C-alpha positions as MATLAB code, in Angstrom:
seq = 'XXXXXXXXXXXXXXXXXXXXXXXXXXXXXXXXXXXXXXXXXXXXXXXXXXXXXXXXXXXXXXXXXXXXXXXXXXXXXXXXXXXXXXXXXXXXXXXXXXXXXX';
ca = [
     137.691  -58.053   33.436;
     136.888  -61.588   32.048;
     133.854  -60.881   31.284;
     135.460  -57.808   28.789;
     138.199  -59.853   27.523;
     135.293  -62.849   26.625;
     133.338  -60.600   24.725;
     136.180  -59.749   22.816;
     137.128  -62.892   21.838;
     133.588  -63.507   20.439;
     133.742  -60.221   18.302;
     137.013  -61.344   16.834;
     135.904  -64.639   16.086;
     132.450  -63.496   13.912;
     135.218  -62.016   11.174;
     132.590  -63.422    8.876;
     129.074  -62.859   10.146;
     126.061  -63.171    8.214;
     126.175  -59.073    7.469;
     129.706  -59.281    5.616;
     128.102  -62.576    3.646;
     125.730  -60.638    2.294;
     127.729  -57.619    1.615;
     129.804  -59.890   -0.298;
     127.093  -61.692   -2.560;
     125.515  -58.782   -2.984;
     128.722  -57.313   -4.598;
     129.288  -60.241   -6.505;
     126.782  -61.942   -6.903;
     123.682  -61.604   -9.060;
     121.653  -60.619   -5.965;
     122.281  -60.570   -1.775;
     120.580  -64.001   -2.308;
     123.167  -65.418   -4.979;
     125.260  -67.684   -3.028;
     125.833  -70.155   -5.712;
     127.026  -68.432   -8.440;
     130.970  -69.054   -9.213;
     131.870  -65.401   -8.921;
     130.286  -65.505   -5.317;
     131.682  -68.146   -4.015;
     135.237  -67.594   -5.184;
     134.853  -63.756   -3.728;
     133.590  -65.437   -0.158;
     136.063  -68.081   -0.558;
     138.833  -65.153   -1.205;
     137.807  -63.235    2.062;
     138.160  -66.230    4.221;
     141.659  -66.895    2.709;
     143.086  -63.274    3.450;
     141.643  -63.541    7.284;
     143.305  -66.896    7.661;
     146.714  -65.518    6.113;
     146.516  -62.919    8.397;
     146.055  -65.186   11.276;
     148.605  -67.409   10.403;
     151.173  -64.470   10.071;
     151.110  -63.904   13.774;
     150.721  -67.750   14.815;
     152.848  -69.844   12.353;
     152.295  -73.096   14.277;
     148.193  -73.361   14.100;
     148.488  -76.271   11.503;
     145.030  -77.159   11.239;
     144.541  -73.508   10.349;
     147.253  -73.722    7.662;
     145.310  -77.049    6.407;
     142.099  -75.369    6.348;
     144.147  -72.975    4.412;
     144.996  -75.001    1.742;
     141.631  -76.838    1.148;
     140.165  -72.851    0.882;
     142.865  -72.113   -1.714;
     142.775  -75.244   -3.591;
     138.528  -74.836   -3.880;
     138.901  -71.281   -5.582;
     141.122  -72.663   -7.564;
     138.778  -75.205   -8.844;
     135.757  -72.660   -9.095;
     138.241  -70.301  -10.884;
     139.012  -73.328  -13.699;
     135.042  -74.074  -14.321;
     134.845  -70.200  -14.816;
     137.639  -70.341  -16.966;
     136.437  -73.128  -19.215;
     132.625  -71.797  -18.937;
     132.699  -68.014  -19.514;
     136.690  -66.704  -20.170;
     135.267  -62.711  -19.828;
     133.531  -63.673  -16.424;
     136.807  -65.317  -15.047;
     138.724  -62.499  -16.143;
     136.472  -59.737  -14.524;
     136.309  -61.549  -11.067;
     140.569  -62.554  -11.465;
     140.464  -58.509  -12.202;
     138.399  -57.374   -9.364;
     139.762  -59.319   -6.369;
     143.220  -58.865   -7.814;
     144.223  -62.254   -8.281;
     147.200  -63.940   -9.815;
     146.273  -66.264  -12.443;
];
């Protein structure tokens, strides 16, 4: 029984494994191998935020969680400002795509 209830704890903490990172860059990025580009980064950093909302929906007193929270918002916000003063039509297509308020 612990030995069940251990290995699902581990598949519920590898939300993010290397599969889904790839998945991701590989749908917004350039290439599966385009981790640097803005449009990448904010789509990784926007997957990470909605897991962590979810968890903090059904425990509202994990602070560090909310905290990590915040820094993850506050550094797509950032990438999302270089995009907009870089390239306007690539900030709108990503803000378009993940459906995200401006």
């Amino acid at each position: 029984m612990q030995r069940k209830n251990h290995i699902l704890l581990s598949i519920k903490r590898m939300y993010l494994d290397a599969a889904k990172k790839k998945e991701i860059f590989e749908k917004y990025g350039k290439s599966n191998t385009d981790t640097g580009s803005a449009e990448a980064q904010i789509a990784l950093f926007s997957y990470r935020i909605s897991h962590l909302t979810e968890h903090l929906k059904s425990n509202k007193k994990d602070y560090s969680t909310e905290r990590a929270l915040t820094r993850l918002v506050g550094k797509r916000r950032s990438l999302l400002n270089y995009l907009k003063d870089r390239d306007i039509m690539r900030y709108r297509t990503i803000v378009e795509t993940l459906q995200l308020r401006k």
